[in-house]
Short mmCIF file of N, CA, C and O in Angstrom, two decimals:
data_model
loop_
_atom_site.label_atom_id
_atom_site.label_comp_id
_atom_site.label_asym_id
_atom_site.label_seq_id
_atom_site.Cartn_x
_atom_site.Cartn_y
_atom_site.Cartn_z
N MET A 1 -5.63 -17.15 5.51
CA MET A 1 -6.65 -17.41 4.43
C MET A 1 -6.07 -16.47 3.31
O MET A 1 -6.02 -15.18 3.23
N ILE A 2 -5.96 -17.13 2.19
CA ILE A 2 -5.67 -16.28 1.05
C ILE A 2 -6.81 -15.80 0.11
O ILE A 2 -7.80 -16.58 0.28
N MET A 3 -6.88 -14.70 0.00
CA MET A 3 -8.19 -13.86 -0.47
C MET A 3 -7.95 -13.63 -1.91
O MET A 3 -6.63 -12.94 -2.42
N LEU A 4 -8.74 -14.01 -3.18
CA LEU A 4 -8.55 -13.57 -4.37
C LEU A 4 -9.87 -12.72 -4.88
O LEU A 4 -10.19 -12.58 -6.01
N ASP A 5 -10.46 -12.06 -3.61
CA ASP A 5 -11.94 -11.35 -3.93
C ASP A 5 -11.52 -10.01 -4.34
O ASP A 5 -10.46 -9.45 -4.19
N CYS A 6 -11.68 -9.51 -5.47
CA CYS A 6 -11.87 -8.15 -6.43
C CYS A 6 -12.86 -7.25 -5.96
O CYS A 6 -14.17 -7.73 -5.97
N ALA A 7 -12.68 -6.08 -5.71
CA ALA A 7 -13.58 -5.23 -5.53
C ALA A 7 -13.20 -4.04 -6.40
O ALA A 7 -12.36 -3.54 -6.59
N LEU A 8 -14.45 -3.06 -6.71
CA LEU A 8 -14.38 -2.22 -7.34
C LEU A 8 -14.67 -0.93 -6.30
O LEU A 8 -15.74 -0.89 -5.69
N VAL A 9 -13.65 -0.01 -6.56
CA VAL A 9 -14.16 1.21 -5.41
C VAL A 9 -13.64 2.31 -6.39
O VAL A 9 -13.23 2.39 -7.77
N LYS A 10 -14.48 3.59 -6.24
CA LYS A 10 -14.13 4.79 -6.73
C LYS A 10 -13.14 5.67 -6.03
O LYS A 10 -13.04 6.02 -5.12
N ASN A 11 -12.29 6.15 -7.26
CA ASN A 11 -11.39 7.28 -6.95
C ASN A 11 -11.70 8.41 -7.00
O ASN A 11 -12.91 8.61 -7.19
N ASP A 12 -10.81 9.45 -6.49
CA ASP A 12 -11.49 11.13 -6.48
C ASP A 12 -12.00 11.31 -7.70
O ASP A 12 -12.61 12.49 -8.12
N MET A 13 -11.45 10.67 -9.01
CA MET A 13 -11.89 11.32 -10.20
C MET A 13 -12.94 10.38 -11.03
O MET A 13 -13.27 10.28 -11.95
N THR A 14 -13.77 9.55 -9.86
CA THR A 14 -14.78 8.36 -10.17
C THR A 14 -14.57 7.57 -11.41
O THR A 14 -15.45 7.24 -11.84
N GLN A 15 -13.29 7.50 -11.45
CA GLN A 15 -12.96 6.28 -12.50
C GLN A 15 -12.80 5.09 -11.54
O GLN A 15 -12.20 4.89 -10.36
N ALA A 16 -13.24 3.76 -11.92
CA ALA A 16 -13.35 2.43 -11.08
C ALA A 16 -11.88 2.00 -11.51
O ALA A 16 -11.25 2.09 -12.05
N GLN A 17 -11.59 1.64 -10.22
CA GLN A 17 -10.05 0.83 -10.28
C GLN A 17 -10.39 -0.44 -9.51
O GLN A 17 -11.05 -0.51 -8.43
N LYS A 18 -9.77 -1.31 -9.78
CA LYS A 18 -9.61 -2.61 -9.25
C LYS A 18 -8.65 -2.59 -7.76
O LYS A 18 -7.51 -2.33 -8.12
N VAL A 19 -9.32 -3.12 -7.02
CA VAL A 19 -8.51 -3.17 -5.66
C VAL A 19 -8.54 -4.97 -5.33
O VAL A 19 -9.47 -5.49 -5.08
N MET A 20 -7.33 -5.65 -5.07
CA MET A 20 -7.45 -6.99 -4.75
C MET A 20 -7.09 -7.03 -3.41
O MET A 20 -5.86 -6.79 -3.13
N LYS A 21 -7.97 -7.89 -2.58
CA LYS A 21 -7.40 -8.42 -1.48
C LYS A 21 -6.34 -9.50 -1.74
O LYS A 21 -6.82 -10.41 -2.29
N ILE A 22 -5.25 -9.48 -1.01
CA ILE A 22 -4.37 -10.41 -1.53
C ILE A 22 -4.08 -11.54 -0.05
O ILE A 22 -4.13 -12.96 -0.47
N LEU A 23 -4.30 -11.12 1.02
CA LEU A 23 -4.26 -12.03 2.10
C LEU A 23 -4.92 -11.06 3.47
O LEU A 23 -5.11 -9.94 3.30
N GLU A 24 -5.69 -12.03 4.00
CA GLU A 24 -6.57 -11.53 4.99
C GLU A 24 -6.21 -12.56 6.39
O GLU A 24 -6.33 -13.53 6.38
N THR A 25 -5.86 -11.68 7.55
CA THR A 25 -5.62 -12.55 8.67
C THR A 25 -6.59 -11.99 9.75
O THR A 25 -7.44 -11.31 9.30
N GLU A 26 -6.73 -12.66 10.96
CA GLU A 26 -7.36 -12.22 12.02
C GLU A 26 -7.71 -10.75 12.21
O GLU A 26 -8.71 -9.94 12.36
N ARG A 27 -6.24 -9.99 12.10
CA ARG A 27 -6.28 -8.63 12.21
C ARG A 27 -5.96 -8.00 11.17
O ARG A 27 -6.20 -6.54 11.01
N LEU A 28 -5.26 -7.97 9.93
CA LEU A 28 -4.69 -7.43 8.90
C LEU A 28 -5.38 -7.92 7.40
O LEU A 28 -5.85 -8.99 7.35
N ILE A 29 -5.36 -7.09 6.76
CA ILE A 29 -5.67 -7.01 5.36
C ILE A 29 -4.50 -6.74 4.62
O ILE A 29 -4.24 -5.54 4.64
N LEU A 30 -4.00 -7.39 3.58
CA LEU A 30 -2.97 -7.07 2.45
C LEU A 30 -3.65 -6.72 1.12
O LEU A 30 -4.39 -7.76 0.78
N ARG A 31 -3.53 -5.58 0.71
CA ARG A 31 -4.49 -5.23 -0.55
C ARG A 31 -3.31 -4.35 -1.48
O ARG A 31 -2.58 -4.06 -0.94
N THR A 32 -4.00 -4.42 -2.71
CA THR A 32 -3.29 -3.53 -3.81
C THR A 32 -3.72 -2.02 -3.20
O THR A 32 -4.55 -1.71 -2.37
N TRP A 33 -3.05 -1.20 -3.53
CA TRP A 33 -2.76 0.26 -3.08
C TRP A 33 -4.07 1.14 -3.67
O TRP A 33 -4.59 0.95 -4.76
N ARG A 34 -4.29 1.81 -2.89
CA ARG A 34 -5.45 2.84 -3.09
C ARG A 34 -4.86 3.99 -2.98
O ARG A 34 -4.07 4.26 -2.22
N GLU A 35 -5.44 5.21 -3.56
CA GLU A 35 -4.94 6.44 -3.54
C GLU A 35 -5.15 7.23 -2.13
O GLU A 35 -4.25 7.68 -1.82
N GLU A 36 -6.15 6.57 -1.17
CA GLU A 36 -6.09 7.03 0.06
C GLU A 36 -5.13 6.49 1.05
O GLU A 36 -4.79 7.05 2.04
N ASP A 37 -4.20 5.60 0.30
CA ASP A 37 -3.08 5.05 1.26
C ASP A 37 -2.04 6.10 0.99
O ASP A 37 -1.14 5.98 2.01
N PHE A 38 -1.88 6.90 -0.18
CA PHE A 38 -0.72 7.73 -0.36
C PHE A 38 -0.59 8.81 1.22
O PHE A 38 0.51 8.87 1.54
N ALA A 39 -1.37 9.48 1.50
CA ALA A 39 -1.13 10.37 2.70
C ALA A 39 -0.59 9.77 4.02
O ALA A 39 0.22 10.43 4.46
N PRO A 40 -1.21 8.91 4.33
CA PRO A 40 -0.60 7.93 5.33
C PRO A 40 0.82 7.41 5.37
O PRO A 40 1.65 7.51 6.08
N PHE A 41 1.14 6.98 4.00
CA PHE A 41 2.32 6.43 3.65
C PHE A 41 3.66 7.56 3.79
O PHE A 41 4.49 7.53 4.37
N CYS A 42 3.00 8.66 3.06
CA CYS A 42 3.91 9.69 3.09
C CYS A 42 4.23 10.37 4.40
O CYS A 42 5.37 10.69 4.67
N ALA A 43 3.27 10.32 5.43
CA ALA A 43 3.42 10.86 6.39
C ALA A 43 4.31 9.74 7.42
O ALA A 43 5.28 10.55 8.19
N MET A 44 4.37 8.46 7.33
CA MET A 44 5.06 7.49 7.39
C MET A 44 6.83 7.97 7.20
O MET A 44 7.67 7.77 8.07
N ASN A 45 6.95 8.18 6.16
CA ASN A 45 8.11 8.38 5.24
C ASN A 45 8.60 9.52 5.77
O ASN A 45 9.93 9.74 5.78
N GLN A 46 7.82 10.67 6.39
CA GLN A 46 8.51 12.06 6.64
C GLN A 46 8.73 11.71 8.33
O GLN A 46 9.48 12.85 9.03
N ASN A 47 8.48 10.65 9.00
CA ASN A 47 8.60 10.96 10.40
C ASN A 47 9.99 9.91 10.78
O ASN A 47 10.34 9.24 10.31
N PRO A 48 10.97 10.97 11.55
CA PRO A 48 12.43 10.31 11.80
C PRO A 48 12.04 8.97 12.61
O PRO A 48 13.15 8.33 12.39
N LYS A 49 11.25 8.93 13.40
CA LYS A 49 11.35 7.68 14.13
C LYS A 49 11.01 6.40 13.57
O LYS A 49 11.53 5.44 13.46
N VAL A 50 10.05 6.38 12.41
CA VAL A 50 9.82 5.26 11.43
C VAL A 50 11.00 5.10 10.71
O VAL A 50 11.09 3.99 10.33
N MET A 51 11.86 6.20 10.10
CA MET A 51 12.72 5.65 8.96
C MET A 51 14.17 5.83 9.67
O MET A 51 14.98 5.96 9.13
N GLU A 52 14.22 5.90 11.06
CA GLU A 52 15.33 5.79 11.80
C GLU A 52 16.39 4.55 11.24
O GLU A 52 17.63 5.21 11.22
N TYR A 53 15.98 3.84 10.72
CA TYR A 53 17.04 2.76 10.12
C TYR A 53 17.17 2.69 8.74
O TYR A 53 17.69 1.74 8.02
N PHE A 54 16.42 3.66 7.99
CA PHE A 54 16.54 4.13 6.62
C PHE A 54 17.59 5.21 6.41
O PHE A 54 17.84 5.93 7.39
N PRO A 55 18.06 5.35 5.17
CA PRO A 55 18.97 6.17 4.98
C PRO A 55 18.53 7.87 5.33
O PRO A 55 19.37 8.51 5.67
N SER A 56 17.35 8.08 5.04
CA SER A 56 16.74 9.32 5.17
C SER A 56 15.22 9.43 5.52
O SER A 56 14.72 8.41 4.87
N VAL A 57 14.65 10.61 5.97
CA VAL A 57 13.28 10.57 5.67
C VAL A 57 13.17 11.02 4.18
O VAL A 57 13.99 11.32 3.57
N LEU A 58 11.66 10.60 3.70
CA LEU A 58 11.47 11.00 2.38
C LEU A 58 10.32 12.22 2.12
O LEU A 58 9.43 12.35 2.86
N ASN A 59 10.57 12.93 1.17
CA ASN A 59 9.84 13.88 1.04
C ASN A 59 8.30 13.30 0.17
O ASN A 59 8.26 12.41 -0.27
N GLU A 60 7.49 14.06 -0.18
CA GLU A 60 6.35 13.93 -0.84
C GLU A 60 6.55 13.19 -2.21
O GLU A 60 5.93 12.33 -2.38
N SER A 61 7.41 13.89 -2.81
CA SER A 61 7.79 13.56 -4.37
C SER A 61 8.47 11.87 -4.12
O SER A 61 8.17 10.95 -5.19
N GLU A 62 9.26 12.00 -3.31
CA GLU A 62 10.01 10.39 -3.15
C GLU A 62 9.12 9.47 -2.89
O GLU A 62 8.99 8.31 -3.43
N SER A 63 8.32 9.86 -1.80
CA SER A 63 7.09 8.76 -1.51
C SER A 63 6.35 8.26 -2.60
O SER A 63 5.93 7.26 -3.02
N ARG A 64 5.89 9.43 -3.63
CA ARG A 64 4.90 9.18 -4.74
C ARG A 64 5.73 8.14 -5.70
O ARG A 64 5.32 7.48 -6.06
N ALA A 65 7.07 8.31 -5.94
CA ALA A 65 7.92 7.81 -6.74
C ALA A 65 8.01 6.14 -6.45
O ALA A 65 7.95 5.30 -7.23
N ILE A 66 7.79 5.86 -4.98
CA ILE A 66 7.79 4.26 -4.67
C ILE A 66 6.60 3.95 -4.98
O ILE A 66 6.47 2.78 -5.11
N VAL A 67 5.14 4.81 -4.21
CA VAL A 67 4.06 4.06 -4.88
C VAL A 67 4.03 3.82 -6.36
O VAL A 67 3.44 2.95 -6.82
N ASP A 68 4.38 4.76 -7.22
CA ASP A 68 4.36 4.50 -8.52
C ASP A 68 5.31 3.21 -9.08
O ASP A 68 4.72 2.71 -9.69
N LYS A 69 6.41 3.05 -8.36
CA LYS A 69 7.14 1.99 -8.72
C LYS A 69 6.38 0.79 -8.29
O LYS A 69 6.34 -0.17 -9.05
N VAL A 70 5.85 0.70 -6.91
CA VAL A 70 5.03 -0.34 -6.66
C VAL A 70 3.86 -0.93 -7.42
O VAL A 70 3.70 -2.12 -7.90
N GLU A 71 3.12 -0.06 -8.05
CA GLU A 71 2.09 -0.13 -8.93
C GLU A 71 2.49 -0.77 -10.35
O GLU A 71 1.69 -1.54 -10.90
N GLN A 72 3.62 -0.17 -10.57
CA GLN A 72 4.39 -0.66 -11.82
C GLN A 72 4.83 -1.94 -11.88
O GLN A 72 4.44 -2.94 -12.75
N HIS A 73 5.43 -2.41 -10.76
CA HIS A 73 5.87 -3.58 -10.33
C HIS A 73 4.49 -4.60 -10.62
O HIS A 73 4.73 -5.55 -11.06
N PHE A 74 3.40 -4.24 -9.66
CA PHE A 74 2.24 -5.16 -9.74
C PHE A 74 1.61 -5.33 -11.16
O PHE A 74 1.26 -6.47 -11.64
N GLN A 75 1.71 -4.16 -12.07
CA GLN A 75 1.12 -4.58 -13.39
C GLN A 75 1.96 -5.19 -14.18
O GLN A 75 1.69 -6.08 -15.03
N ALA A 76 3.23 -5.04 -13.98
CA ALA A 76 4.39 -6.01 -14.80
C ALA A 76 4.56 -7.49 -14.31
O ALA A 76 4.76 -8.48 -15.38
N HIS A 77 4.24 -7.68 -13.11
CA HIS A 77 4.50 -8.92 -12.67
C HIS A 77 3.48 -9.79 -11.77
O HIS A 77 3.57 -10.93 -11.43
N GLY A 78 2.41 -8.88 -11.44
CA GLY A 78 1.34 -9.57 -10.78
C GLY A 78 1.48 -9.50 -9.09
O GLY A 78 0.60 -10.16 -8.49
N TYR A 79 2.54 -9.12 -8.78
CA TYR A 79 2.95 -9.11 -7.32
C TYR A 79 3.66 -7.83 -7.06
O TYR A 79 4.41 -7.34 -7.82
N THR A 80 3.71 -7.45 -5.66
CA THR A 80 4.35 -6.05 -5.26
C THR A 80 4.32 -6.06 -3.57
O THR A 80 4.27 -7.18 -3.09
N TRP A 81 4.82 -4.94 -3.32
CA TRP A 81 4.61 -4.53 -1.92
C TRP A 81 3.21 -4.17 -1.69
O TRP A 81 2.59 -3.28 -2.60
N TYR A 82 2.50 -5.03 -1.00
CA TYR A 82 1.18 -4.49 -0.78
C TYR A 82 0.84 -3.60 0.54
O TYR A 82 1.61 -3.45 1.54
N SER A 83 -0.22 -2.94 0.32
CA SER A 83 -0.83 -2.17 1.22
C SER A 83 -1.25 -2.88 2.56
O SER A 83 -2.15 -3.73 2.46
N THR A 84 -1.05 -2.24 3.66
CA THR A 84 -1.15 -3.41 4.82
C THR A 84 -2.45 -2.57 5.67
O THR A 84 -1.89 -1.06 6.08
N VAL A 85 -3.60 -2.84 5.92
CA VAL A 85 -4.43 -1.93 6.78
C VAL A 85 -5.01 -3.00 8.06
O VAL A 85 -5.09 -4.22 7.74
N LEU A 86 -5.16 -2.27 9.11
CA LEU A 86 -6.05 -2.95 9.94
C LEU A 86 -7.60 -3.27 9.55
O LEU A 86 -8.45 -2.54 9.13
N LYS A 87 -7.71 -4.51 9.93
CA LYS A 87 -9.00 -5.12 9.52
C LYS A 87 -10.13 -4.20 10.52
O LYS A 87 -11.37 -3.83 9.76
N SER A 88 -10.06 -4.10 11.96
CA SER A 88 -11.05 -3.47 12.60
C SER A 88 -11.42 -2.04 12.14
O SER A 88 -12.29 -1.52 12.32
N SER A 89 -10.30 -1.03 11.67
CA SER A 89 -10.53 0.36 11.48
C SER A 89 -10.25 0.46 9.90
O SER A 89 -10.83 1.68 9.59
N GLY A 90 -9.66 -0.05 9.22
CA GLY A 90 -9.23 0.01 7.67
C GLY A 90 -8.08 0.90 7.50
O GLY A 90 -7.62 1.62 6.38
N ALA A 91 -7.45 1.15 8.79
CA ALA A 91 -6.18 2.07 8.92
C ALA A 91 -5.26 1.59 8.21
O ALA A 91 -4.87 0.37 8.43
N PHE A 92 -4.58 2.62 7.31
CA PHE A 92 -3.11 2.33 6.73
C PHE A 92 -2.08 2.07 7.82
O PHE A 92 -2.04 3.07 8.39
N ILE A 93 -1.12 0.88 7.68
CA ILE A 93 -0.37 0.64 8.72
C ILE A 93 1.18 0.35 8.05
O ILE A 93 2.01 0.43 8.72
N GLY A 94 1.12 0.45 7.09
CA GLY A 94 2.41 0.53 6.11
C GLY A 94 2.27 -0.65 5.00
O GLY A 94 1.09 -0.78 4.27
N MET A 95 3.23 -1.12 4.46
CA MET A 95 3.63 -2.11 3.45
C MET A 95 4.15 -3.30 3.69
O MET A 95 4.92 -3.41 4.49
N VAL A 96 3.86 -4.15 3.02
CA VAL A 96 4.56 -5.45 2.90
C VAL A 96 4.70 -6.16 1.94
O VAL A 96 3.79 -6.28 1.05
N GLY A 97 5.84 -7.16 1.57
CA GLY A 97 6.11 -7.80 0.54
C GLY A 97 5.66 -9.46 0.91
O GLY A 97 6.15 -9.72 1.91
N VAL A 98 5.07 -10.26 -0.03
CA VAL A 98 5.04 -11.44 0.27
C VAL A 98 5.45 -12.15 -1.08
O VAL A 98 5.50 -11.85 -2.22
N THR A 99 6.31 -13.47 -0.72
CA THR A 99 6.91 -14.00 -1.82
C THR A 99 6.67 -15.82 -1.53
O THR A 99 6.12 -16.00 -0.67
#
């Protein structure tokens, strides 16, 4: 089911930011990124097992650069790599692109 629902959430600076649910399945939600997604994303990028088939693990600034590019791409084009979370817990589990 494709979702076009928008919700407002507050970030750490109490400024409202729009978070859009792009796609929802029985188990997953694909949505635009939230600041709270960064810590688990960064941890994944620093895990050698997760990054086994990538050129190298990434440090915090390299991970931040990816998130910044993802957000810029969404602003410019209206689509990007989306944050993927488990519906049951809301836990961040990665990112996925939809074309």
